[in-house]
Amino acid sequence: MYQTTIRKGRIGELLVIKDLLEKGFDVYTPIVDDNGVDLVVMEDNESRKVQVKSHDNPSKSLSTSVEVNTRLCRNVDVIAVPIKPINCICYIKAKEARRAFTIAYLPSLSGQKAGRNWYEDYLEFPWD
């Protein structure tokens, strides 16, 4: 079944909401999403604005990473990326993300290890 971009995005948001609720955070969704804020996460009266960057499952069976375009993530504190092939959510501090951010979830086919952003380093929600 064909899924629209809106449907894929909503599925990604729901995956992130589930993960954050299981981690014990309070999660709120805005009524209108025209500023790039998909979720507001609360803990101990502090809040963080989150944008979820969903993507298709890699079309190539040889894919070892997910590339995330972060150029429009100006109004948020955290970028959340569901990585469906390994069933996890990665959380990136928006101020540290470059225009395109790649998250590796399998070893590179060429054996490259240096300079890769591994998903294990982004599993915790950042508060600082």
CSV table of N, CA and C in Angstrom, one decimal:
chain,number,residue,atom,x,y,z
A,1,MET,N,0.8,-1.2,0.0
A,1,MET,CA,0.0,0.0,0.0
A,1,MET,C,0.9,1.3,0.0
A,2,TYR,N,0.6,2.2,-0.9
A,2,TYR,CA,1.3,3.4,-1.0
A,2,TYR,C,1.0,4.3,0.3
A,3,GLN,N,2.0,4.9,0.8
A,3,GLN,CA,1.9,5.8,2.0
A,3,GLN,C,2.3,7.2,1.6
A,4,THR,N,1.4,8.1,1.9
A,4,THR,CA,1.8,9.5,1.6
A,4,THR,C,2.9,10.0,2.5
A,5,THR,N,3.5,11.1,2.2
A,5,THR,CA,4.5,11.7,3.0
A,5,THR,C,3.9,12.1,4.4
A,6,ILE,N,2.7,12.6,4.4
A,6,ILE,CA,2.1,12.9,5.7
A,6,ILE,C,1.9,11.7,6.6
A,7,ARG,N,1.5,10.6,6.0
A,7,ARG,CA,1.3,9.4,6.7
A,7,ARG,C,2.6,8.8,7.3
A,8,LYS,N,3.6,8.9,6.4
A,8,LYS,CA,4.9,8.4,6.9
A,8,LYS,C,5.4,9.3,8.0
A,9,GLY,N,5.2,10.6,7.9
A,9,GLY,CA,5.7,11.5,9.0
A,9,GLY,C,4.9,11.2,10.3
A,10,ARG,N,3.6,11.0,10.2
A,10,ARG,CA,2.9,10.7,11.4
A,10,ARG,C,3.3,9.4,12.1
A,11,ILE,N,3.5,8.4,11.3
A,11,ILE,CA,4.0,7.1,11.8
A,11,ILE,C,5.3,7.3,12.6
A,12,GLY,N,6.2,8.1,12.0
A,12,GLY,CA,7.5,8.4,12.6
A,12,GLY,C,7.3,9.2,14.0
A,13,GLU,N,6.4,10.1,14.0
A,13,GLU,CA,6.0,10.9,15.2
A,13,GLU,C,5.5,9.9,16.3
A,14,LEU,N,4.6,9.0,15.9
A,14,LEU,CA,4.1,8.0,16.9
A,14,LEU,C,5.1,7.1,17.4
A,15,LEU,N,6.1,6.7,16.6
A,15,LEU,CA,7.2,5.9,17.1
A,15,LEU,C,8.0,6.6,18.1
A,16,VAL,N,8.3,7.9,17.8
A,16,VAL,CA,9.1,8.7,18.8
A,16,VAL,C,8.3,9.0,20.1
A,17,ILE,N,7.0,9.3,20.0
A,17,ILE,CA,6.1,9.4,21.1
A,17,ILE,C,6.2,8.2,22.0
A,18,LYS,N,6.0,7.0,21.4
A,18,LYS,CA,6.1,5.7,22.1
A,18,LYS,C,7.4,5.6,22.9
A,19,ASP,N,8.5,5.9,22.2
A,19,ASP,CA,9.8,5.7,22.8
A,19,ASP,C,10.0,6.7,24.0
A,20,LEU,N,9.6,7.9,23.8
A,20,LEU,CA,9.7,8.9,24.9
A,20,LEU,C,8.8,8.6,26.1
A,21,LEU,N,7.6,8.1,25.8
A,21,LEU,CA,6.7,7.8,26.9
A,21,LEU,C,7.3,6.6,27.7
A,22,GLU,N,7.9,5.6,27.0
A,22,GLU,CA,8.5,4.5,27.7
A,22,GLU,C,9.7,4.9,28.5
A,23,LYS,N,10.4,6.0,28.1
A,23,LYS,CA,11.5,6.5,28.8
A,23,LYS,C,11.1,7.4,30.0
A,24,GLY,N,9.7,7.6,30.2
A,24,GLY,CA,9.2,8.3,31.3
A,24,GLY,C,9.0,9.8,31.1
A,25,PHE,N,9.1,10.3,29.9
A,25,PHE,CA,8.9,11.7,29.6
A,25,PHE,C,7.4,12.0,29.4
A,26,ASP,N,7.0,13.2,29.6
A,26,ASP,CA,5.7,13.7,29.2
A,26,ASP,C,5.8,14.3,27.8
A,27,VAL,N,4.9,13.9,26.9
A,27,VAL,CA,5.0,14.4,25.5
A,27,VAL,C,3.7,15.0,25.1
A,28,TYR,N,3.8,16.2,24.4
A,28,TYR,CA,2.7,16.9,24.0
A,28,TYR,C,2.9,17.2,22.5
A,29,THR,N,1.7,17.2,21.8
A,29,THR,CA,1.8,17.5,20.3
A,29,THR,C,1.1,18.8,20.1
A,30,PRO,N,1.6,19.7,19.2
A,30,PRO,CA,1.0,21.0,18.9
A,30,PRO,C,-0.2,20.7,18.1
A,31,ILE,N,-1.2,21.6,18.2
A,31,ILE,CA,-2.4,21.6,17.4
A,31,ILE,C,-2.0,21.9,15.9
A,32,VAL,N,-1.2,22.9,15.8
A,32,VAL,CA,-0.7,23.3,14.4
A,32,VAL,C,0.8,23.1,14.3
A,33,ASP,N,1.2,22.5,13.2
A,33,ASP,CA,2.7,22.3,13.1
A,33,ASP,C,3.2,23.1,11.9
A,34,ASP,N,3.2,24.4,12.1
A,34,ASP,CA,3.7,25.3,11.0
A,34,ASP,C,5.0,26.0,11.4
A,35,ASN,N,5.6,25.6,12.5
A,35,ASN,CA,6.9,26.2,12.9
A,35,ASN,C,8.0,25.1,13.0
A,36,GLY,N,7.7,23.9,12.5
A,36,GLY,CA,8.7,22.8,12.5
A,36,GLY,C,8.7,22.1,13.9
A,37,VAL,N,7.9,22.4,14.8
A,37,VAL,CA,7.9,21.7,16.1
A,37,VAL,C,6.8,20.6,16.1
A,38,ASP,N,7.3,19.4,16.1
A,38,ASP,CA,6.4,18.2,16.0
A,38,ASP,C,5.9,17.8,17.4
A,39,LEU,N,6.8,17.9,18.4
A,39,LEU,CA,6.5,17.5,19.8
A,39,LEU,C,7.1,18.4,20.8
A,40,VAL,N,6.5,18.5,22.0
A,40,VAL,CA,7.1,19.2,23.1
A,40,VAL,C,7.3,18.1,24.2
A,41,VAL,N,8.5,18.0,24.7
A,41,VAL,CA,8.8,17.0,25.7
A,41,VAL,C,9.1,17.7,27.0
A,42,MET,N,8.5,17.2,28.1
A,42,MET,CA,8.6,17.8,29.4
A,42,MET,C,9.2,16.8,30.4
A,43,GLU,N,10.1,17.3,31.3
A,43,GLU,CA,10.6,16.6,32.4
A,43,GLU,C,10.9,17.6,33.5
A,44,ASP,N,10.4,17.5,34.7
A,44,ASP,CA,10.7,18.3,35.8
A,44,ASP,C,10.5,19.8,35.4
A,45,ASN,N,9.4,20.2,34.8
A,45,ASN,CA,9.1,21.5,34.4
A,45,ASN,C,10.0,22.2,33.4
A,46,GLU,N,10.8,21.4,32.8
A,46,GLU,CA,11.6,21.8,31.6
A,46,GLU,C,11.0,21.3,30.4
A,47,SER,N,11.2,22.0,29.3
A,47,SER,CA,10.6,21.5,28.0
A,47,SER,C,11.7,21.6,26.9
A,48,ARG,N,11.5,20.7,25.9
A,48,ARG,CA,12.4,20.7,24.7
A,48,ARG,C,11.5,20.6,23.5
A,49,LYS,N,11.7,21.3,22.5
A,49,LYS,CA,11.0,21.3,21.2
A,49,LYS,C,11.7,20.2,20.3
A,50,VAL,N,10.9,19.4,19.7
A,50,VAL,CA,11.4,18.3,18.9
A,50,VAL,C,10.9,18.3,17.5
A,51,GLN,N,11.7,18.1,16.6
A,51,GLN,CA,11.3,17.8,15.2
A,51,GLN,C,11.6,16.4,14.9
A,52,VAL,N,10.6,15.6,14.3
A,52,VAL,CA,10.9,14.2,13.9
A,52,VAL,C,11.2,14.2,12.4
A,53,LYS,N,12.3,13.6,12.1
A,53,LYS,CA,12.7,13.4,10.7
A,53,LYS,C,12.5,12.0,10.3
A,54,SER,N,11.4,11.7,9.7
A,54,SER,CA,11.1,10.3,9.3
A,54,SER,C,11.7,10.1,7.9
A,55,HIS,N,11.9,8.9,7.5
A,55,HIS,CA,12.5,8.5,6.2
A,55,HIS,C,11.9,7.2,5.8
A,56,ASP,N,12.1,6.9,4.6
A,56,ASP,CA,11.7,5.6,4.1
A,56,ASP,C,12.7,4.6,4.6
A,57,ASN,N,12.2,3.3,4.7
A,57,ASN,CA,13.2,2.3,4.9
A,57,ASN,C,14.2,2.3,3.7
A,58,PRO,N,15.5,2.1,4.0
A,58,PRO,CA,16.4,2.2,2.9
A,58,PRO,C,16.0,1.3,1.7
A,59,SER,N,16.0,1.9,0.5
A,59,SER,CA,15.5,1.1,-0.6
A,59,SER,C,16.5,0.1,-1.1
A,60,LYS,N,17.7,0.3,-0.7
A,60,LYS,CA,18.8,-0.7,-1.1
A,60,LYS,C,19.0,-1.6,0.0
A,61,SER,N,19.1,-2.9,-0.2
A,61,SER,CA,19.4,-3.9,0.8
A,61,SER,C,20.8,-3.7,1.4
A,62,LEU,N,21.6,-3.0,0.6
A,62,LEU,CA,23.0,-2.8,1.1
A,62,LEU,C,23.2,-1.5,1.9
A,63,SER,N,22.1,-0.8,2.2
A,63,SER,CA,22.2,0.4,3.0
A,63,SER,C,22.7,0.1,4.4
A,64,THR,N,23.6,1.0,4.9
A,64,THR,CA,24.2,0.8,6.2
A,64,THR,C,23.9,2.0,7.1
A,65,SER,N,23.3,3.0,6.6
A,65,SER,CA,23.1,4.3,7.3
A,65,SER,C,21.9,5.0,6.8
A,66,VAL,N,21.5,6.0,7.6
A,66,VAL,CA,20.3,6.8,7.2
A,66,VAL,C,20.8,8.3,7.2
A,67,GLU,N,20.5,9.0,6.1
A,67,GLU,CA,20.9,10.4,6.0
A,67,GLU,C,19.7,11.3,6.3
A,68,VAL,N,19.9,12.3,7.2
A,68,VAL,CA,18.9,13.2,7.6
A,68,VAL,C,19.2,14.6,7.2
A,69,ASN,N,18.2,15.2,6.5
A,69,ASN,CA,18.4,16.6,6.1
A,69,ASN,C,17.9,17.5,7.3
A,70,THR,N,18.8,18.3,7.8
A,70,THR,CA,18.5,19.1,9.0
A,70,THR,C,18.5,20.6,8.7
A,71,ARG,N,18.5,21.0,7.5
A,71,ARG,CA,18.6,22.4,7.2
A,71,ARG,C,17.4,23.2,7.7
A,72,LEU,N,16.3,22.7,7.9
A,72,LEU,CA,15.1,23.4,8.3
A,72,LEU,C,14.8,23.2,9.8
A,73,CYS,N,15.7,22.8,10.5
A,73,CYS,CA,15.5,22.5,12.0
A,73,CYS,C,16.0,23.6,12.8
A,74,ARG,N,15.4,24.8,12.6
A,74,ARG,CA,15.9,26.0,13.3
A,74,ARG,C,15.2,26.3,14.6
A,75,ASN,N,13.9,25.9,14.7
A,75,ASN,CA,13.1,26.3,15.8
A,75,ASN,C,13.0,25.2,16.9
A,76,VAL,N,13.9,24.2,16.8
A,76,VAL,CA,13.8,23.1,17.8
A,76,VAL,C,15.1,22.9,18.5
A,77,ASP,N,15.0,22.1,19.6
A,77,ASP,CA,16.2,21.8,20.4
A,77,ASP,C,16.7,20.4,20.1
A,78,VAL,N,15.9,19.5,19.7
A,78,VAL,CA,16.3,18.1,19.4
A,78,VAL,C,15.6,17.6,18.1
A,79,ILE,N,16.4,16.9,17.3
A,79,ILE,CA,15.9,16.2,16.1
A,79,ILE,C,15.8,14.7,16.5
A,80,ALA,N,14.6,14.1,16.3
A,80,ALA,CA,14.4,12.7,16.5
A,80,ALA,C,14.3,12.0,15.2
A,81,VAL,N,15.1,10.9,15.1
A,81,VAL,CA,15.1,10.1,13.9
A,81,VAL,C,14.8,8.6,14.1
A,82,PRO,N,13.6,8.2,13.7
A,82,PRO,CA,13.3,6.8,13.8
A,82,PRO,C,14.1,6.0,12.8
A,83,ILE,N,14.8,5.0,13.3
A,83,ILE,CA,15.5,4.1,12.4
A,83,ILE,C,14.9,2.7,12.4
A,84,LYS,N,14.0,2.6,11.4
A,84,LYS,CA,13.1,1.4,11.3
A,84,LYS,C,13.8,0.1,11.2
A,85,PRO,N,14.9,0.0,10.4
A,85,PRO,CA,15.6,-1.3,10.2
A,85,PRO,C,16.1,-2.0,11.5
A,86,ILE,N,16.4,-1.1,12.5
A,86,ILE,CA,16.9,-1.7,13.8
A,86,ILE,C,16.0,-1.3,14.9
A,87,ASN,N,14.8,-0.7,14.6
A,87,ASN,CA,13.8,-0.4,15.6
A,87,ASN,C,14.3,0.4,16.8
A,88,CYS,N,14.8,1.6,16.4
A,88,CYS,CA,15.3,2.5,17.5
A,88,CYS,C,15.0,3.9,17.1
A,89,ILE,N,15.1,4.8,18.0
A,89,ILE,CA,15.0,6.2,17.8
A,89,ILE,C,16.3,6.9,18.2
A,90,CYS,N,16.9,7.7,17.3
A,90,CYS,CA,18.1,8.5,17.6
A,90,CYS,C,17.7,9.9,17.9
A,91,TYR,N,18.3,10.6,18.9
A,91,TYR,CA,18.1,12.0,19.3
A,91,TYR,C,19.4,12.8,19.1
A,92,ILE,N,19.3,13.8,18.3
A,92,ILE,CA,20.4,14.7,18.0
A,92,ILE,C,20.1,16.1,18.5
A,93,LYS,N,21.1,16.7,19.1
A,93,LYS,CA,21.0,18.1,19.5
A,93,LYS,C,20.9,18.9,18.3
A,94,ALA,N,19.9,19.7,18.1
A,94,ALA,CA,19.8,20.5,16.8
A,94,ALA,C,20.9,21.4,16.6
A,95,LYS,N,21.5,22.0,17.7
A,95,LYS,CA,22.6,23.0,17.5
A,95,LYS,C,23.9,22.3,17.1
A,96,GLU,N,23.9,21.0,17.2
A,96,GLU,CA,25.1,20.2,16.8
A,96,GLU,C,25.0,19.6,15.4
A,97,ALA,N,23.8,19.6,14.9
A,97,ALA,CA,23.6,18.9,13.6
A,97,ALA,C,24.0,19.7,12.4
A,98,ARG,N,24.6,19.1,11.5
A,98,ARG,CA,25.0,19.8,10.2
A,98,ARG,C,23.8,19.7,9.3
A,99,ARG,N,23.9,20.3,8.1
A,99,ARG,CA,22.8,20.3,7.1
A,99,ARG,C,22.4,18.9,6.8
A,100,ALA,N,23.3,18.0,6.7
A,100,ALA,CA,23.0,16.6,6.4
A,100,ALA,C,23.7,15.8,7.4
A,101,PHE,N,23.0,15.0,8.1
A,101,PHE,CA,23.6,14.2,9.2
A,101,PHE,C,23.4,12.8,8.9
A,102,THR,N,24.4,12.0,8.9
A,102,THR,CA,24.3,10.5,8.6
A,102,THR,C,24.4,9.7,9.9
A,103,ILE,N,23.5,8.8,10.1
A,103,ILE,CA,23.6,7.9,11.3
A,103,ILE,C,23.8,6.5,10.7
A,104,ALA,N,24.9,5.9,11.1
A,104,ALA,CA,25.2,4.5,10.7
A,104,ALA,C,24.6,3.5,11.7
A,105,TYR,N,24.0,2.4,11.1
A,105,TYR,CA,23.5,1.4,12.0
A,105,TYR,C,24.0,0.0,11.6
A,106,LEU,N,24.8,-0.1,10.6
A,106,LEU,CA,25.5,-1.3,10.2
A,106,LEU,C,26.9,-0.9,9.8
A,107,PRO,N,27.9,-1.9,9.9
A,107,PRO,CA,29.2,-1.6,9.4
A,107,PRO,C,29.2,-1.2,7.9
A,108,SER,N,30.1,-0.3,7.6
A,108,SER,CA,30.2,0.2,6.2
A,108,SER,C,30.6,-1.0,5.3
A,109,LEU,N,30.2,-1.0,4.1
A,109,LEU,CA,30.6,-2.0,3.1
A,109,LEU,C,32.0,-1.9,2.8
A,110,SER,N,32.6,-0.7,2.9
A,110,SER,CA,34.0,-0.5,2.6
A,110,SER,C,34.9,-0.7,3.8
A,111,GLY,N,34.3,-0.9,4.9
A,111,GLY,CA,35.0,-1.1,6.2
A,111,GLY,C,35.4,0.2,6.9
A,112,GLN,N,34.9,1.3,6.4
A,112,GLN,CA,35.1,2.6,7.0
A,112,GLN,C,34.6,2.6,8.4
A,113,LYS,N,35.4,3.1,9.4
A,113,LYS,CA,34.9,3.2,10.8
A,113,LYS,C,35.1,4.6,11.3
A,114,ALA,N,36.1,5.3,10.9
A,114,ALA,CA,36.4,6.6,11.4
A,114,ALA,C,35.4,7.6,10.8
A,115,GLY,N,35.0,8.6,11.6
A,115,GLY,CA,34.1,9.6,11.1
A,115,GLY,C,32.6,9.3,10.9
A,116,ARG,N,32.2,8.1,11.3
A,116,ARG,CA,30.8,7.7,11.2
A,116,ARG,C,30.1,8.0,12.5
A,117,ASN,N,28.9,8.5,12.4
A,117,ASN,CA,28.0,8.7,13.6
A,117,ASN,C,27.2,7.4,13.8
A,118,TRP,N,27.5,6.7,14.9
A,118,TRP,CA,26.9,5.5,15.2
A,118,TRP,C,25.6,5.7,16.0
A,119,TYR,N,24.6,4.9,15.6
A,119,TYR,CA,23.3,5.1,16.3
A,119,TYR,C,23.3,4.9,17.8
A,120,GLU,N,24.2,4.1,18.3
A,120,GLU,CA,24.3,3.9,19.8
A,120,GLU,C,24.6,5.1,20.5
A,121,ASP,N,25.3,6.1,19.9
A,121,ASP,CA,25.6,7.3,20.5
A,121,ASP,C,24.5,8.3,20.6
A,122,TYR,N,23.3,8.0,20.1
A,122,TYR,CA,22.2,8.9,20.0
A,122,TYR,C,20.9,8.3,20.6
A,123,LEU,N,21.0,7.4,21.4
A,123,LEU,CA,19.8,6.7,21.9
A,123,LEU,C,19.1,7.4,23.1
A,124,GLU,N,19.9,8.3,23.8
A,124,GLU,CA,19.4,9.0,24.9
A,124,GLU,C,18.9,10.4,24.5
A,125,PHE,N,17.8,10.8,25.1
A,125,PHE,CA,17.3,12.1,24.8
A,125,PHE,C,18.2,13.2,25.5
A,126,PRO,N,18.7,14.2,24.8
A,126,PRO,CA,19.6,15.1,25.3
A,126,PRO,C,18.9,16.3,26.0
A,127,TRP,N,19.4,16.6,27.3
A,127,TRP,CA,18.8,17.7,28.0
A,127,TRP,C,19.7,18.9,28.1
A,128,ASP,N,21.0,18.8,27.9
A,128,ASP,CA,21.9,19.9,28.1
A,128,ASP,C,22.0,20.7,26.8
